[in-house]
């Protein structure tokens, strides 16, 4: 797990706060110190919690003239906190001053975030009370762009707006989202809320949870639940939700080869689910841009890879084509369809990597045609040893949106398999021909 769940320690005293943290034996959760606690205890509580080994988000939401904010941030930078924030409404000039003040002589500084709109603020209140005429999404996106222009690392926003912030400012621009509640919990005074899993899928890098953890009968269990739900892989969850992947460790499928398998994958179903398809294309576009800079052409493989390559190419403004499993036995005998100029940099779009054979064949066909194949981007990979070995021998790199481990762990969190089954599922993955993983299965 990433341990990116931040517990809002909104207690009135340091004594209560430290007593609460004492319950987390052997664990060091990321904690938020807000105005109530900081104003009651001052910098001493920051030092006390930091001495215990916790990461700290100091949530004071500075908002003042640039010079005052600059000087205040220079004081906060000496506290060795990990994350601080201010109000984006304070202007780009104020945010730039904050960066200057927060930066230490050695060039280091904590993560600096801008608060866009509080999660307790509805769009109606924003219009009525703040006289902001733009919509909530437009306002949040504009504030986020201002924060990026000023040199900040990210924003605090509702999880409902995390995705649009990523679209406006890029995948590496951080989104820290309060307003996160369990599905069976009380929203309290928050107006714009999501569950931890939905926040992760929406693009949140960190979530902040207070009362759902601090007021729980068992805060440690609640924290672990939040961590588990937030660690749910969005692509894995989507594939499981629509039945593109089935995990049946107690009722194995039988492959054409005769091998018994606890997993069945049909990513063609992703094409019939618009929300999932959009998530995949967005993830493909981000992956290709990040992992294969300089890509000039996308080439899909049959069947689902062709459609996903076309939609991703449209999103990225790139040409595309596709590679047949073999050359046509009529007409021009093409194996590669679409225009390909020798020397062009190509990324292959695949839906599934198992043993790697068909993907390698597509890469070799493109290489024979003179393409420079940068690698493969695939929706899902089993991560089988045979496939990894074959890809390495062929000099082919694959980056998958989701892998077998993430799928199993997500399925366990979603209650689709027993967590105890993960070990034997991985045993199958490591050696499909050895059916000892089936012990205990209902054959």
mmCIF file of N, CA, C and O in Angstrom, residues 59-95:
data_model
loop_
_atom_site.group_PDB
_atom_site.id
_atom_site.type_symbol
_atom_site.label_atom_id
_atom_site.label_comp_id
_atom_site.label_asym_id
_atom_site.label_seq_id
_atom_site.Cartn_x
_atom_site.Cartn_y
_atom_site.Cartn_z
ATOM 1 N N UNK A 59 -1.911 21.918 7.988
ATOM 2 C CA UNK A 59 -3.042 22.470 7.245
ATOM 3 C C UNK A 59 -3.477 23.801 7.869
ATOM 4 O O UNK A 59 -4.428 23.849 8.655
ATOM 5 N N UNK A 60 -2.774 24.881 7.520
ATOM 6 C CA UNK A 60 -3.087 26.200 8.079
ATOM 7 C C UNK A 60 -3.716 27.152 7.067
ATOM 8 O O UNK A 60 -4.149 28.239 7.428
ATOM 9 N N UNK A 61 -3.725 26.772 5.804
ATOM 10 C CA UNK A 61 -4.415 27.529 4.748
ATOM 11 C C UNK A 61 -4.067 29.017 4.784
ATOM 12 O O UNK A 61 -4.954 29.883 4.899
ATOM 13 N N UNK A 62 -2.807 29.342 4.636
ATOM 14 C CA UNK A 62 -2.387 30.748 4.672
ATOM 15 C C UNK A 62 -3.049 31.557 3.566
ATOM 16 O O UNK A 62 -3.227 31.070 2.449
ATOM 17 N N UNK A 63 -3.407 32.791 3.887
ATOM 18 C CA UNK A 63 -4.030 33.689 2.920
ATOM 19 C C UNK A 63 -3.823 35.114 3.416
ATOM 20 O O UNK A 63 -4.508 35.576 4.332
ATOM 21 N N UNK A 64 -2.855 35.810 2.834
ATOM 22 C CA UNK A 64 -2.530 37.165 3.270
ATOM 23 C C UNK A 64 -1.761 37.854 2.146
ATOM 24 O O UNK A 64 -1.623 37.303 1.054
ATOM 25 N N UNK A 65 -1.236 39.040 2.425
ATOM 26 C CA UNK A 65 -0.458 39.721 1.400
ATOM 27 C C UNK A 65 0.821 38.918 1.143
ATOM 28 O O UNK A 65 1.296 38.187 2.022
ATOM 29 N N UNK A 66 1.382 38.994 -0.063
ATOM 30 C CA UNK A 66 2.527 38.157 -0.424
ATOM 31 C C UNK A 66 3.681 38.206 0.567
ATOM 32 O O UNK A 66 4.241 37.159 0.926
ATOM 33 N N UNK A 67 4.056 39.353 1.037
ATOM 34 C CA UNK A 67 5.210 39.459 1.926
ATOM 35 C C UNK A 67 4.964 38.741 3.250
ATOM 36 O O UNK A 67 5.858 38.071 3.789
ATOM 37 N N UNK A 68 3.748 38.862 3.791
ATOM 38 C CA UNK A 68 3.426 38.180 5.045
ATOM 39 C C UNK A 68 3.454 36.673 4.860
ATOM 40 O O UNK A 68 3.968 35.932 5.704
ATOM 41 N N UNK A 69 2.901 36.205 3.754
ATOM 42 C CA UNK A 69 2.894 34.762 3.488
ATOM 43 C C UNK A 69 4.318 34.253 3.285
ATOM 44 O O UNK A 69 4.682 33.173 3.760
ATOM 45 N N UNK A 70 5.148 35.024 2.601
ATOM 46 C CA UNK A 70 6.545 34.630 2.395
ATOM 47 C C UNK A 70 7.241 34.412 3.743
ATOM 48 O O UNK A 70 7.903 33.402 3.963
ATOM 49 N N UNK A 71 7.094 35.368 4.641
ATOM 50 C CA UNK A 71 7.768 35.273 5.938
ATOM 51 C C UNK A 71 7.190 34.150 6.798
ATOM 52 O O UNK A 71 7.929 33.450 7.495
ATOM 53 N N UNK A 72 5.854 33.960 6.730
ATOM 54 C CA UNK A 72 5.242 32.878 7.498
ATOM 55 C C UNK A 72 5.721 31.516 6.999
ATOM 56 O O UNK A 72 6.014 30.609 7.793
ATOM 57 N N UNK A 73 5.820 31.361 5.692
ATOM 58 C CA UNK A 73 6.286 30.095 5.128
ATOM 59 C C UNK A 73 7.738 29.815 5.501
ATOM 60 O O UNK A 73 8.128 28.658 5.696
ATOM 61 N N UNK A 74 8.558 30.840 5.608
ATOM 62 C CA UNK A 74 9.958 30.625 6.004
ATOM 63 C C UNK A 74 10.039 30.084 7.419
ATOM 64 O O UNK A 74 10.946 29.306 7.742
ATOM 65 N N UNK A 75 9.084 30.467 8.283
ATOM 66 C CA UNK A 75 9.029 29.919 9.643
ATOM 67 C C UNK A 75 8.586 28.463 9.598
ATOM 68 O O UNK A 75 9.174 27.589 10.251
ATOM 69 N N UNK A 76 7.544 28.167 8.811
ATOM 70 C CA UNK A 76 7.024 26.799 8.727
ATOM 71 C C UNK A 76 8.047 25.842 8.132
ATOM 72 O O UNK A 76 8.070 24.653 8.478
ATOM 73 N N UNK A 77 8.894 26.334 7.236
ATOM 74 C CA UNK A 77 9.876 25.446 6.594
ATOM 75 C C UNK A 77 10.854 24.867 7.604
ATOM 76 O O UNK A 77 11.436 23.803 7.369
ATOM 77 N N UNK A 78 11.033 25.537 8.740
ATOM 78 C CA UNK A 78 11.977 25.053 9.761
ATOM 79 C C UNK A 78 11.377 23.962 10.631
ATOM 80 O O UNK A 78 12.086 23.351 11.430
ATOM 81 N N UNK A 79 10.073 23.693 10.500
ATOM 82 C CA UNK A 79 9.419 22.702 11.351
ATOM 83 C C UNK A 79 9.567 21.280 10.823
ATOM 84 O O UNK A 79 9.100 20.332 11.459
ATOM 85 N N UNK A 80 10.153 21.114 9.635
ATOM 86 C CA UNK A 80 10.381 19.791 9.052
ATOM 87 C C UNK A 80 9.084 19.035 8.778
ATOM 88 O O UNK A 80 9.029 17.819 8.899
ATOM 89 N N UNK A 81 8.020 19.776 8.431
ATOM 90 C CA UNK A 81 6.786 19.105 8.024
ATOM 91 C C UNK A 81 6.939 18.641 6.582
ATOM 92 O O UNK A 81 7.868 19.033 5.876
ATOM 93 N N UNK A 82 6.007 17.813 6.142
ATOM 94 C CA UNK A 82 6.106 17.222 4.812
ATOM 95 C C UNK A 82 5.211 17.895 3.782
ATOM 96 O O UNK A 82 5.445 17.780 2.578
ATOM 97 N N UNK A 83 4.196 18.614 4.274
ATOM 98 C CA UNK A 83 3.206 19.191 3.369
ATOM 99 C C UNK A 83 2.575 20.405 4.047
ATOM 100 O O UNK A 83 2.254 20.344 5.241
ATOM 101 N N UNK A 84 2.430 21.507 3.323
ATOM 102 C CA UNK A 84 1.750 22.697 3.841
ATOM 103 C C UNK A 84 0.837 23.239 2.746
ATOM 104 O O UNK A 84 0.942 22.838 1.579
ATOM 105 N N UNK A 85 -0.042 24.190 3.136
ATOM 106 C CA UNK A 85 -0.967 24.704 2.130
ATOM 107 C C UNK A 85 -1.295 26.170 2.345
ATOM 108 O O UNK A 85 -0.952 26.775 3.375
ATOM 109 N N UNK A 86 -1.961 26.721 1.340
ATOM 110 C CA UNK A 86 -2.433 28.104 1.355
ATOM 111 C C UNK A 86 -3.678 28.176 0.485
ATOM 112 O O UNK A 86 -4.059 27.202 -0.159
ATOM 113 N N UNK A 87 -4.323 29.331 0.483
ATOM 114 C CA UNK A 87 -5.517 29.496 -0.349
ATOM 115 C C UNK A 87 -5.131 29.995 -1.738
ATOM 116 O O UNK A 87 -4.443 31.011 -1.874
ATOM 117 N N UNK A 88 -5.603 29.291 -2.768
ATOM 118 C CA UNK A 88 -5.325 29.714 -4.144
ATOM 119 C C UNK A 88 -5.929 31.081 -4.441
ATOM 120 O O UNK A 88 -5.446 31.801 -5.322
ATOM 121 N N UNK A 89 -6.973 31.452 -3.703
ATOM 122 C CA UNK A 89 -7.624 32.740 -3.918
ATOM 123 C C UNK A 89 -6.710 33.913 -3.580
ATOM 124 O O UNK A 89 -7.024 35.065 -3.898
ATOM 125 N N UNK A 90 -5.556 33.637 -2.957
ATOM 126 C CA UNK A 90 -4.626 34.701 -2.607
ATOM 127 C C UNK A 90 -3.814 35.247 -3.760
ATOM 128 O O UNK A 90 -2.942 36.084 -3.552
ATOM 129 N N UNK A 91 -4.036 34.769 -4.954
ATOM 130 C CA UNK A 91 -3.388 35.215 -6.207
ATOM 131 C C UNK A 91 -2.085 34.471 -6.493
ATOM 132 O O UNK A 91 -1.445 33.921 -5.597
ATOM 133 N N UNK A 92 -1.707 34.527 -7.769
ATOM 134 C CA UNK A 92 -0.461 33.891 -8.208
ATOM 135 C C UNK A 92 0.731 34.546 -7.528
ATOM 136 O O UNK A 92 1.684 33.864 -7.119
ATOM 137 N N UNK A 93 0.704 35.854 -7.361
ATOM 138 C CA UNK A 93 1.821 36.554 -6.712
ATOM 139 C C UNK A 93 2.028 36.058 -5.284
ATOM 140 O O UNK A 93 3.159 35.824 -4.859
ATOM 141 N N UNK A 94 0.935 35.880 -4.549
ATOM 142 C CA UNK A 94 1.057 35.378 -3.184
ATOM 143 C C UNK A 94 1.625 33.962 -3.170
ATOM 144 O O UNK A 94 2.466 33.616 -2.330
ATOM 145 N N UNK A 95 1.175 33.114 -4.107
ATOM 146 C CA UNK A 95 1.653 31.733 -4.146
ATOM 147 C C UNK A 95 3.139 31.675 -4.499
ATOM 148 O O UNK A 95 3.886 30.863 -3.952
#
